[in-house]
Tab-separated table of C-alpha atoms in Angstrom:
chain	number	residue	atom	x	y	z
A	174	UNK	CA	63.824	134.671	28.714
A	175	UNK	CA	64.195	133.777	24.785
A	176	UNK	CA	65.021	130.373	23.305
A	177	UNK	CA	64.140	127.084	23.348
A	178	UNK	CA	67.835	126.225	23.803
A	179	UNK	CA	67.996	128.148	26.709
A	180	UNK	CA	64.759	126.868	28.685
A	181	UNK	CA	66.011	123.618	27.901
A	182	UNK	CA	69.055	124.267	29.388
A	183	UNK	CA	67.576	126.118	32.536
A	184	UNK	CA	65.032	123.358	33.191
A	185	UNK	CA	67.837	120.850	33.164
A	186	UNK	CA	69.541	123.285	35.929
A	187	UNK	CA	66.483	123.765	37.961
A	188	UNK	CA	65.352	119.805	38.078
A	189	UNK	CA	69.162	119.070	38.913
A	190	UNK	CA	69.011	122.081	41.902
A	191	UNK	CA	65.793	120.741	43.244
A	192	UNK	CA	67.385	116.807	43.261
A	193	UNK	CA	70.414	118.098	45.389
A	194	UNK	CA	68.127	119.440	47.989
A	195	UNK	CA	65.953	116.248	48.116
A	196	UNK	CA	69.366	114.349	47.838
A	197	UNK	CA	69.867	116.172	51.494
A	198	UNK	CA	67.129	114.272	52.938
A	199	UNK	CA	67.057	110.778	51.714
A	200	UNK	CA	71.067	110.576	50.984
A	201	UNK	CA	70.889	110.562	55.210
A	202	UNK	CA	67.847	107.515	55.291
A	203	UNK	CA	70.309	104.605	55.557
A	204	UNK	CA	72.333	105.623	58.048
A	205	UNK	CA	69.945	107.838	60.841
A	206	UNK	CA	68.638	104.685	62.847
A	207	UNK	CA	72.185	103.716	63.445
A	208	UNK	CA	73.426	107.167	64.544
A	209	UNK	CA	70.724	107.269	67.223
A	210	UNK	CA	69.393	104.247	67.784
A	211	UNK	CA	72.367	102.146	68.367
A	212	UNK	CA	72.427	99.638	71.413
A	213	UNK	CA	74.575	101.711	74.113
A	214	UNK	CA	75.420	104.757	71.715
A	215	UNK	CA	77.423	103.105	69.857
A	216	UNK	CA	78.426	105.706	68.015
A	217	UNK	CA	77.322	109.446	68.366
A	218	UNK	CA	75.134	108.781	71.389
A	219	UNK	CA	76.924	108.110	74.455
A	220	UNK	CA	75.528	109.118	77.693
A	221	UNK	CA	72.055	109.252	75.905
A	222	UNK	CA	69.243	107.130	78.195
A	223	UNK	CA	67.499	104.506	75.465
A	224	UNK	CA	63.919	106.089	75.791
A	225	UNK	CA	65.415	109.326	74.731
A	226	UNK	CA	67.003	108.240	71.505
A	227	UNK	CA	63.961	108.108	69.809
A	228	UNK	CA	63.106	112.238	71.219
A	229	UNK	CA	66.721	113.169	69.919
A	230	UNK	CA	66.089	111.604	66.461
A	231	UNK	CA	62.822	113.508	66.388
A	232	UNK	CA	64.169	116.563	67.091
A	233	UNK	CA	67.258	115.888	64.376
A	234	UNK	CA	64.837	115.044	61.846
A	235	UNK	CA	63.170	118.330	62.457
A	236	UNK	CA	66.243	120.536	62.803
A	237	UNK	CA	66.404	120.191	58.837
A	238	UNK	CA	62.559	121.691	57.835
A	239	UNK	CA	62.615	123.962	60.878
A	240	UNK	CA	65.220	125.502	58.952
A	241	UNK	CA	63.784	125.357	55.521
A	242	UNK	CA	60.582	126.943	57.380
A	243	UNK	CA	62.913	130.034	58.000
A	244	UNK	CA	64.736	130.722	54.918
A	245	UNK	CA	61.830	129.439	52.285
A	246	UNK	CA	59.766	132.379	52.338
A	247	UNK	CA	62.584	134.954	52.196
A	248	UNK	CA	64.333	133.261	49.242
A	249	UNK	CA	60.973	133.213	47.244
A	250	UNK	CA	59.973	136.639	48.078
A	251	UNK	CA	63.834	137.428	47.450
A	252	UNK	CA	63.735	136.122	44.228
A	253	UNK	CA	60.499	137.422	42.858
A	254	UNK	CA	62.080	141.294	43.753
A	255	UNK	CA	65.305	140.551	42.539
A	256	UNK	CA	65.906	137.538	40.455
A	257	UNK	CA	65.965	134.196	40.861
A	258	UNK	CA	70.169	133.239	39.721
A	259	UNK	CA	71.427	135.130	43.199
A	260	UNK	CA	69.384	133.314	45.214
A	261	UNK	CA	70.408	129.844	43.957
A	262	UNK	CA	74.208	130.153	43.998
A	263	UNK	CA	73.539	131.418	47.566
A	264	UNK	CA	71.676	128.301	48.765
A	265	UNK	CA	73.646	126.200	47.180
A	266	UNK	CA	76.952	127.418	48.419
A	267	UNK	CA	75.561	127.241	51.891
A	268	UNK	CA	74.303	123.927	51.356
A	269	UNK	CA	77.930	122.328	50.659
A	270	UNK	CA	79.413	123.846	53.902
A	271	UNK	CA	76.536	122.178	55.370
A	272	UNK	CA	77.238	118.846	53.927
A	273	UNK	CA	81.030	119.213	55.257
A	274	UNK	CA	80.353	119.802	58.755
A	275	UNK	CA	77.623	116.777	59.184
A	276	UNK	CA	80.622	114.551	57.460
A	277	UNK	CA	82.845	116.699	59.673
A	278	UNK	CA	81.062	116.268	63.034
A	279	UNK	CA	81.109	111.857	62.070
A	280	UNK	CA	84.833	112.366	62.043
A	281	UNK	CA	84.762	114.242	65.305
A	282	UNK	CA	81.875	112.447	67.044
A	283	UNK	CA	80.656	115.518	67.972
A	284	UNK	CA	76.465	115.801	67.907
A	285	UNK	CA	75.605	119.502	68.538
A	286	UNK	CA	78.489	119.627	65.222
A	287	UNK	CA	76.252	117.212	62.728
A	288	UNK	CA	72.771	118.929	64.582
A	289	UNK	CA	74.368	122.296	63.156
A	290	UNK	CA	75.378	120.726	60.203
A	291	UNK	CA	72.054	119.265	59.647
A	292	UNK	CA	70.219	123.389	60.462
A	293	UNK	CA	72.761	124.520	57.912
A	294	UNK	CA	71.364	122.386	54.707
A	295	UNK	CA	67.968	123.136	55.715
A	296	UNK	CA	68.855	126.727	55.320
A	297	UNK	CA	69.946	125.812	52.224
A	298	UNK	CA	66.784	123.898	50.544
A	299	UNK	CA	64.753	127.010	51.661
A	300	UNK	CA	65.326	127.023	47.816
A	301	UNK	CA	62.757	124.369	47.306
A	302	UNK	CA	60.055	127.390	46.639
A	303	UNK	CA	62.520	129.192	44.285
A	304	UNK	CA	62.766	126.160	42.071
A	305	UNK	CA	59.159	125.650	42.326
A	306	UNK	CA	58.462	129.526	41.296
A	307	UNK	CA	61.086	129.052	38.565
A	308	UNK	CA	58.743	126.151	37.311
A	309	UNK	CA	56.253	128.360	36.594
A	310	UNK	CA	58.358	131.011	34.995
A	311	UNK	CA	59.025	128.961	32.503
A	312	UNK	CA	55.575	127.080	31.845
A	313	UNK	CA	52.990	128.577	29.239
A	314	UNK	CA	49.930	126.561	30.512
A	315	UNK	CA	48.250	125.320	33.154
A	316	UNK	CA	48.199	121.718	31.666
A	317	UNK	CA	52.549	122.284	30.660
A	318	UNK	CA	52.650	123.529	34.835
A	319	UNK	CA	51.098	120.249	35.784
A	320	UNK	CA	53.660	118.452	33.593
A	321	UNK	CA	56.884	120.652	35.115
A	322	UNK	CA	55.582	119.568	38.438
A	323	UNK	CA	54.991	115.856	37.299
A	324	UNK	CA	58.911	115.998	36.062
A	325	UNK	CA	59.726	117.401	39.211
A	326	UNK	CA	57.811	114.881	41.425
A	327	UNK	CA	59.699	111.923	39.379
A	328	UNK	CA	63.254	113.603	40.372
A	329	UNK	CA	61.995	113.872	43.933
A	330	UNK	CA	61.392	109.898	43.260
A	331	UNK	CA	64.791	109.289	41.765
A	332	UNK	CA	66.487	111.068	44.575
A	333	UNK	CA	64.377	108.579	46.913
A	334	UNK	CA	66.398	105.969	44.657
A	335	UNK	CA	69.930	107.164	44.245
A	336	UNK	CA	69.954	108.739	47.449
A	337	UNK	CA	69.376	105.321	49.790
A	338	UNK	CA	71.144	103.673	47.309
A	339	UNK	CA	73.885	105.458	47.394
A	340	UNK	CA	74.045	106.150	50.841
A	341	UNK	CA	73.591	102.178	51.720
A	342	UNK	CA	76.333	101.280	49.366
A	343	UNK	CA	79.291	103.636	50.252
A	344	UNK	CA	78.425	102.349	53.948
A	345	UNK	CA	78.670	98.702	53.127
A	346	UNK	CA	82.462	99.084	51.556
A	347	UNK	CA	84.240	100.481	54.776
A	348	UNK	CA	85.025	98.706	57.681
A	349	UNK	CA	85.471	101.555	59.787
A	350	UNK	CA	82.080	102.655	61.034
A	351	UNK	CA	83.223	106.130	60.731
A	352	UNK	CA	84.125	106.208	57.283
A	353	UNK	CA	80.769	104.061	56.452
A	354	UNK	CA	78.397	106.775	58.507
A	355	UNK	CA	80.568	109.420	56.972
A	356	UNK	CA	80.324	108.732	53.447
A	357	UNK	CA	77.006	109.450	51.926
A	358	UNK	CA	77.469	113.681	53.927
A	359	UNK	CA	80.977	113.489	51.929
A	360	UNK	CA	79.073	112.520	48.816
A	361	UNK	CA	76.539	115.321	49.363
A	362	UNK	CA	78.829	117.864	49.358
A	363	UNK	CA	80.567	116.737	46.255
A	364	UNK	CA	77.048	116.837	44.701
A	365	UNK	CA	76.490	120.506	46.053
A	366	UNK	CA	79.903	122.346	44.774
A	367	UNK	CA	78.455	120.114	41.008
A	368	UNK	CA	75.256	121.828	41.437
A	369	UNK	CA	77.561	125.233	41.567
A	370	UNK	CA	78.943	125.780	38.433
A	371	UNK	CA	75.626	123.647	36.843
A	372	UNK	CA	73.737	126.850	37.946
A	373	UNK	CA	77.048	129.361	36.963
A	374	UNK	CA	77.092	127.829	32.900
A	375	UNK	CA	73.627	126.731	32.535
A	376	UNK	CA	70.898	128.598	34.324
A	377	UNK	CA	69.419	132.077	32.732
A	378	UNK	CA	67.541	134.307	34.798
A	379	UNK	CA	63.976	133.362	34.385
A	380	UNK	CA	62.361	136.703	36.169
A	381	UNK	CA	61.497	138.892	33.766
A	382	UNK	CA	59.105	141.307	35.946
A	383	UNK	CA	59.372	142.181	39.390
A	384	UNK	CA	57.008	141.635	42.043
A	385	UNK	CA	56.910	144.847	44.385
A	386	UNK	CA	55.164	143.584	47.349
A	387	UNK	CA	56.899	144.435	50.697
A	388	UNK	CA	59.744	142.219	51.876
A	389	UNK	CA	58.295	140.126	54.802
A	390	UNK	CA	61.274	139.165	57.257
A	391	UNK	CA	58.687	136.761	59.341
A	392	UNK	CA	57.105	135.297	56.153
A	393	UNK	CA	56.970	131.901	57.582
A	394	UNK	CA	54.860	132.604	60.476
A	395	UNK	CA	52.620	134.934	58.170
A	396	UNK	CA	52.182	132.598	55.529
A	397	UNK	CA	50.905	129.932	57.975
A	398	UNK	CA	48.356	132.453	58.607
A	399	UNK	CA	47.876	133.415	55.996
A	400	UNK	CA	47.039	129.863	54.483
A	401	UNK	CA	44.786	128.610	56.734
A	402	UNK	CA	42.631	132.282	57.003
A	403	UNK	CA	42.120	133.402	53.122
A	404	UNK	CA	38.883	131.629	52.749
A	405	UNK	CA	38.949	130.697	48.908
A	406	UNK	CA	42.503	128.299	49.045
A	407	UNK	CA	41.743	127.464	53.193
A	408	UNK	CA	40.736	123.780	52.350
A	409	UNK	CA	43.549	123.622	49.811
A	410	UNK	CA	46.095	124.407	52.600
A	411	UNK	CA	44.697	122.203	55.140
A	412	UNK	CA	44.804	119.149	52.734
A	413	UNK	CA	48.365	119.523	51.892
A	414	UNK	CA	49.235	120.458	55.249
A	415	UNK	CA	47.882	116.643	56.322
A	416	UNK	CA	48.729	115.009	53.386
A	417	UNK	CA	51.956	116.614	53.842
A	418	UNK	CA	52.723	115.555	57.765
A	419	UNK	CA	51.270	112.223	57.050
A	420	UNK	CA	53.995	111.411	54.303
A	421	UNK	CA	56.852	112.923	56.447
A	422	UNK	CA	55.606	110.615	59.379
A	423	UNK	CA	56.132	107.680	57.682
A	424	UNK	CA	58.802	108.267	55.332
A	425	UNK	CA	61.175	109.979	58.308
A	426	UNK	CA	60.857	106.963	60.416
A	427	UNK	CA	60.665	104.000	58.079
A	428	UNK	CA	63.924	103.676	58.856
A	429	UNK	CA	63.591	103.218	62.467
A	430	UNK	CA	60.667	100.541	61.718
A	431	UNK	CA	63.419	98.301	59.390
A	432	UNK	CA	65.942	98.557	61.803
A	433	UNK	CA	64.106	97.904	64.587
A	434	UNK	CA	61.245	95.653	63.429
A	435	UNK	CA	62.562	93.697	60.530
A	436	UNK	CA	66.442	93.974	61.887
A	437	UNK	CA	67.626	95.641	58.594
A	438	UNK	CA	71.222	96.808	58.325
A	439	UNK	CA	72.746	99.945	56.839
A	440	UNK	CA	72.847	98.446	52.853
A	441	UNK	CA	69.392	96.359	53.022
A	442	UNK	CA	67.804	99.839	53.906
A	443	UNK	CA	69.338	101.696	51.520
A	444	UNK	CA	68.014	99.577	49.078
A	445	UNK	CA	64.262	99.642	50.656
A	446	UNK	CA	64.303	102.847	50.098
A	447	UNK	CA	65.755	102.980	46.583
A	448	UNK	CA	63.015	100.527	45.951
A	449	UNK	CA	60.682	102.753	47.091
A	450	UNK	CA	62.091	105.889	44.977
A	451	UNK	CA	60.632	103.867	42.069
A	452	UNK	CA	57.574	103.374	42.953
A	453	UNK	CA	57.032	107.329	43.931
A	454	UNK	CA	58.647	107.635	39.592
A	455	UNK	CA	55.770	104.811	38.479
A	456	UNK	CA	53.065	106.981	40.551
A	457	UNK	CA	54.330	110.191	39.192
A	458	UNK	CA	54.213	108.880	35.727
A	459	UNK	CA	50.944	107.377	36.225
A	460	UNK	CA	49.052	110.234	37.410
A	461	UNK	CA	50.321	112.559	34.581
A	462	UNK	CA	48.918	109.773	32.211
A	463	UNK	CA	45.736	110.027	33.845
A	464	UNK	CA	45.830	114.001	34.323
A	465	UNK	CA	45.793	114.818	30.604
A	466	UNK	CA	42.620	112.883	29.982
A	467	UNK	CA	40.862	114.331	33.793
A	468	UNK	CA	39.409	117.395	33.753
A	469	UNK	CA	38.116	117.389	37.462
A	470	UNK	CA	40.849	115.866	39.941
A	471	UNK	CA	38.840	116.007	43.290
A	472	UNK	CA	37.435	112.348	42.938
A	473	UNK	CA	40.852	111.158	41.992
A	474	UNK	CA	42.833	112.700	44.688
A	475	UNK	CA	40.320	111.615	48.084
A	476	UNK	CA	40.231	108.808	46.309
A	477	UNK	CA	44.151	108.230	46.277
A	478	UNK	CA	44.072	110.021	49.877
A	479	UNK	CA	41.696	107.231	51.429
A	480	UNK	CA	44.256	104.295	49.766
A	481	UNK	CA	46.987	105.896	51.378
A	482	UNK	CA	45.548	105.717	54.883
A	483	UNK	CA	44.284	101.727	54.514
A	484	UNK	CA	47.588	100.855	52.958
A	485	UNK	CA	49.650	102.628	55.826
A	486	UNK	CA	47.303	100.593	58.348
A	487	UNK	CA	48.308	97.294	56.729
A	488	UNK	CA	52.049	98.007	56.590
A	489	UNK	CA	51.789	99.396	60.557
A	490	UNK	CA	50.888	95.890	61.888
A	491	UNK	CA	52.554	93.421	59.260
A	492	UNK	CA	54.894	91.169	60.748
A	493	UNK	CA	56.246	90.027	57.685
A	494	UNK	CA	58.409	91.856	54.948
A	495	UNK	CA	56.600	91.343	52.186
A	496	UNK	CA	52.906	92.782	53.433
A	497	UNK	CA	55.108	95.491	55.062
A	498	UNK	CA	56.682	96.077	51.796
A	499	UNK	CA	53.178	95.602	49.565
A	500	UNK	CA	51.249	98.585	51.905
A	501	UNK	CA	54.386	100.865	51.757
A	502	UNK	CA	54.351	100.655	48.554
A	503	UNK	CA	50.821	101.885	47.791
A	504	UNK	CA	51.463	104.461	50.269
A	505	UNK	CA	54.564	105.781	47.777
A	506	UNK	CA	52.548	104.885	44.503
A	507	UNK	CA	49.988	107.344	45.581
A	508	UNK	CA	51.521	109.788	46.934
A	509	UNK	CA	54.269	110.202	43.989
A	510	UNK	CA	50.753	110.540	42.181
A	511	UNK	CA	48.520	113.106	43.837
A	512	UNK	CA	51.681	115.758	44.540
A	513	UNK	CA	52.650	117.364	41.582
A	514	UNK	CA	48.760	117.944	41.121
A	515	UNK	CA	49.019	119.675	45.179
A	516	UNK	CA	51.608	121.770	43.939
A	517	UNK	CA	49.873	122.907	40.525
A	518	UNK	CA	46.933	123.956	42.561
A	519	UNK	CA	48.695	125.937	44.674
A	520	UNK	CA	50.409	128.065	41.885
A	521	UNK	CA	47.239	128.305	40.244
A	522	UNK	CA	45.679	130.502	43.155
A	523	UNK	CA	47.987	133.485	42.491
A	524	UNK	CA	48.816	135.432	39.801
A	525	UNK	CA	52.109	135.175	37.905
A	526	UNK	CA	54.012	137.697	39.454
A	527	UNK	CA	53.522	136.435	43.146
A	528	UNK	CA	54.680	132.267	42.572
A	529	UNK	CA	57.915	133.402	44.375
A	530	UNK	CA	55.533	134.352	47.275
A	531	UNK	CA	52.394	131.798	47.010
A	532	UNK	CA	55.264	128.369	46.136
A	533	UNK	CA	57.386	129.795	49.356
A	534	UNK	CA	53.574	129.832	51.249
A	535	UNK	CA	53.251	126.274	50.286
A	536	UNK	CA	56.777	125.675	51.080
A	537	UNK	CA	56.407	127.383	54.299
A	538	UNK	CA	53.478	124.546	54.957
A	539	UNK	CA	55.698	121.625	54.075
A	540	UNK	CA	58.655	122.709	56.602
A	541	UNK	CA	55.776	122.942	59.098
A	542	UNK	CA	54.642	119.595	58.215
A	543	UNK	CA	58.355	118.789	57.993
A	544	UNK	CA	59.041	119.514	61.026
A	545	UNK	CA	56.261	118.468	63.399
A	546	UNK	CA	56.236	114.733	62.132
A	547	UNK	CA	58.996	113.939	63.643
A	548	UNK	CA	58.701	115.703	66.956
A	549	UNK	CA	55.101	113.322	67.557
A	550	UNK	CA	56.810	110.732	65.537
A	551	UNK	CA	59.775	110.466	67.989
A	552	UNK	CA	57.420	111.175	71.356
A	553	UNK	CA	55.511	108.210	70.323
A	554	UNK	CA	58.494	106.033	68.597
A	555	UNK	CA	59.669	104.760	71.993
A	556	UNK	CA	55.974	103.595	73.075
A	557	UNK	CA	55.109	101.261	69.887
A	558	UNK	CA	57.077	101.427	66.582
A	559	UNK	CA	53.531	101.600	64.549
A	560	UNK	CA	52.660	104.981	65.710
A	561	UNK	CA	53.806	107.119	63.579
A	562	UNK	CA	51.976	104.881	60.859
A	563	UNK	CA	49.102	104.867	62.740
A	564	UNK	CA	49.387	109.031	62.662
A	565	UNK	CA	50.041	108.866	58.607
A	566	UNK	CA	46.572	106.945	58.511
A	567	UNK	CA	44.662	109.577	60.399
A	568	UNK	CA	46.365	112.367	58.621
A	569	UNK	CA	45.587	111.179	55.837
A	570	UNK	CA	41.851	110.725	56.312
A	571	UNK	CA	41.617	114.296	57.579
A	572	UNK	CA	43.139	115.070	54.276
A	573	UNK	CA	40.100	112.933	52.387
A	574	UNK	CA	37.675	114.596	54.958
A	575	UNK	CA	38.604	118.175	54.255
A	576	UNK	CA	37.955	117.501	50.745
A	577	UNK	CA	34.923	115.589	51.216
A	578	UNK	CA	33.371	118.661	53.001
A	579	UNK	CA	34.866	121.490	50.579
A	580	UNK	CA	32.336	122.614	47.976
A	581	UNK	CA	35.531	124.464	45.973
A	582	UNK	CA	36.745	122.904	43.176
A	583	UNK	CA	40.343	123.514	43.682
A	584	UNK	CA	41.587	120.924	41.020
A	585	UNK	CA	41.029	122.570	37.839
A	586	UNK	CA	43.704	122.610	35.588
A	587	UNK	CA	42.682	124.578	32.087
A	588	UNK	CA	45.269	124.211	28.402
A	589	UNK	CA	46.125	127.882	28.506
């Protein structure tokens, strides 16, 4: 691909791409707790015993990376045989019909409709790895990599924003509960059928060579082992995977803890977690400030690892908002920080052809994480509301401790 022009425009395509698919997750985080957690199933849950609301919003929250487990791998190893354009317009198309049947199944109060829904948009953000490989395509160093990941880390944290935002506000302005749980899928699919003809007029196919590995139908599976057996990246993979599940722990059920704890309603959590968006954007920006004068990362990142576990511990047991609100907030400082330097890593320990295949592996290991936070999240939800904090915290520390013991230096980042 030739042209500054045309990167330009491609990057713009890409960065909007990978907000959609985060938009799929946090456009939701207003709205969950009242789906399944309301007194008497209120609304979708009828019939539904009360200790197993917090099991059935466990296994919703994982219906979504479950999902993106499957299709992440084939869409990068798709992409890096033929192209990465096809592969988009795919996902993305699939990812609007998934929108319309979660807003679809509201409408109906049917569940197993907005669980399918739900499977369907996880599909979809499978392409999470192809924008990630697509990154790389276009970067020239390792330092300009770090930075592409950085910018993509700070849309992640403006998705955080707009989507609770967003999804808070359009429920506040109905008085119908069905329109106000509706809303923020109907918005999501309006943002998907955008993100369409963005990719048609704006994105040019980035793969110039071809990767000719063989096409791996159960990549998932054999990236997990893959990860955790090649010996060189093994502590690598093993700190993102608990970095990883600690994050999705807390994040996926910090609704729950508002609504339950701290009596939030749909619009006050929406803005929590807008609030929150901009504090993963100040992290983000704060860490690429500090990158381009840090040669060696490792101190910086078990550093930032540790402060995320003694901040989630603090949050777990505060009973009032503010202390809740000051250790959440370190938690998302921090981890906004210490991701797009994950992800650079990770690309750096393959070769240029193969980012289609090593991004899916690490994609393939965020599903995983994805999806079995909220299954122990959820079996533990109904016993004491801090659990699933209380997992982030030890998570986390594994995270530090893996590092702690690995003599690899696995966060270099060179100019070139």
């Amino acid at each position: 691909m030739t042209g500054i022009k045309n990167k330009k425009k491609t990057l713009a395509a890409i960065f909007i791409t990978f907000g959609v698919s985060t938009l799929a997750a946090t456009i939701l985080f207003p709205v969950l707790a009242h789906i399944f957690l309301a007194p008497e199933g209120k609304y979708m849950m009828r019939g539904i015993p009360e200790h197993y609301k917090g099991v059935m919003l466990g296994l919703f929250l994982a219906s979504f990376p479950l999902a993106q487990f499957l299709t992440g791998p084939l869409m990068g190893d798709y992409s890096d045989k033929k192209g990465r354009k096809g592969v988009f317009l795919l996902s993305v198309i699939l990812e609007s019909f998934g929108y319309f049947l979660c807003a679809l199944s509201i409408h109906l109060g049917f569940l197993s409709l907005l669980f399918l829904g739900r499977i369907i948009t996880g599909l979809a953000a499978g392409n999470t790895s192809v924008c990630l490989a697509t990154i790389v395509d276009l970067s020239e160093s390792d330092k300009q990599k770090v930075r592409y990941f950085g910018i993509g880390s700070a849309v992640i944290g403006l998705m955080f924003v707009l989507g609770p935002l967003l999804g808070g506000q359009l429920s506040s302005i109905f008085k119908d509960p069905i329109l106000t749980l509706a809303m923020p899928m109907w918005l999501g699919a309006v943002c998907a059928v955008f993100n369409i003809f963005v990719l048609i007029f704006f994105f040019t196919e980035t793969k110039t060579t071809f990767c000719e590995h063989p096409f791996d139908v159960l990549g998932s599976i054999h990236n997990i082992q893959q990860a955790f057996r090649i010996g060189q990246v093994r502590d690598l993979y093993l700190m993102y995977f608990f970095f990883l599940f600690g994050w999705n722990m807390i994040y996926q059920f910090l609704p729950a803890f508002l609504v339950g704890n701290f009596h939030m309603d749909i619009f006050l959590v929406g803005v929590f977690g807008a609030v929150f968006g901009c504090i993963w954007i100040v992290g983000t920006l704060i860490m690429q400030k500090i990158s381009s004068y840090v040669k060696n990362m490792q101190k910086l990142v078990f550093f930032s690892l540790v402060c995320i576990s003694m901040a989630v511990i603090v949050a777990a047991f505060a009973t009032q908002v503010y202390l809740f609100s000051l250790g959440i907030g370190l938690v998302v400082l921090f981890s906004g920080g210490i991701w797009p330097i994950f992800t650079a890593a990770i690309s750096k320990s393959a070769e240029q052809s193969m980012q289609g295949k090593i991004l899916a592996l690490s994609q393939s290991i965020q599903s995983f994480s994805m999806m079995l936070a909220p299954l122990a999240g959820g079996f533990f939800l109904h016993q004491h509301g801090a659990m699933p904090f209380v997992l982030t915290a030890i998570s986390s520390l594994f995270a530090a401790g893996v590092l702690l013991r690995s003599s690899k230096r696995v966060f270099m980042f060179s100019e070139k």
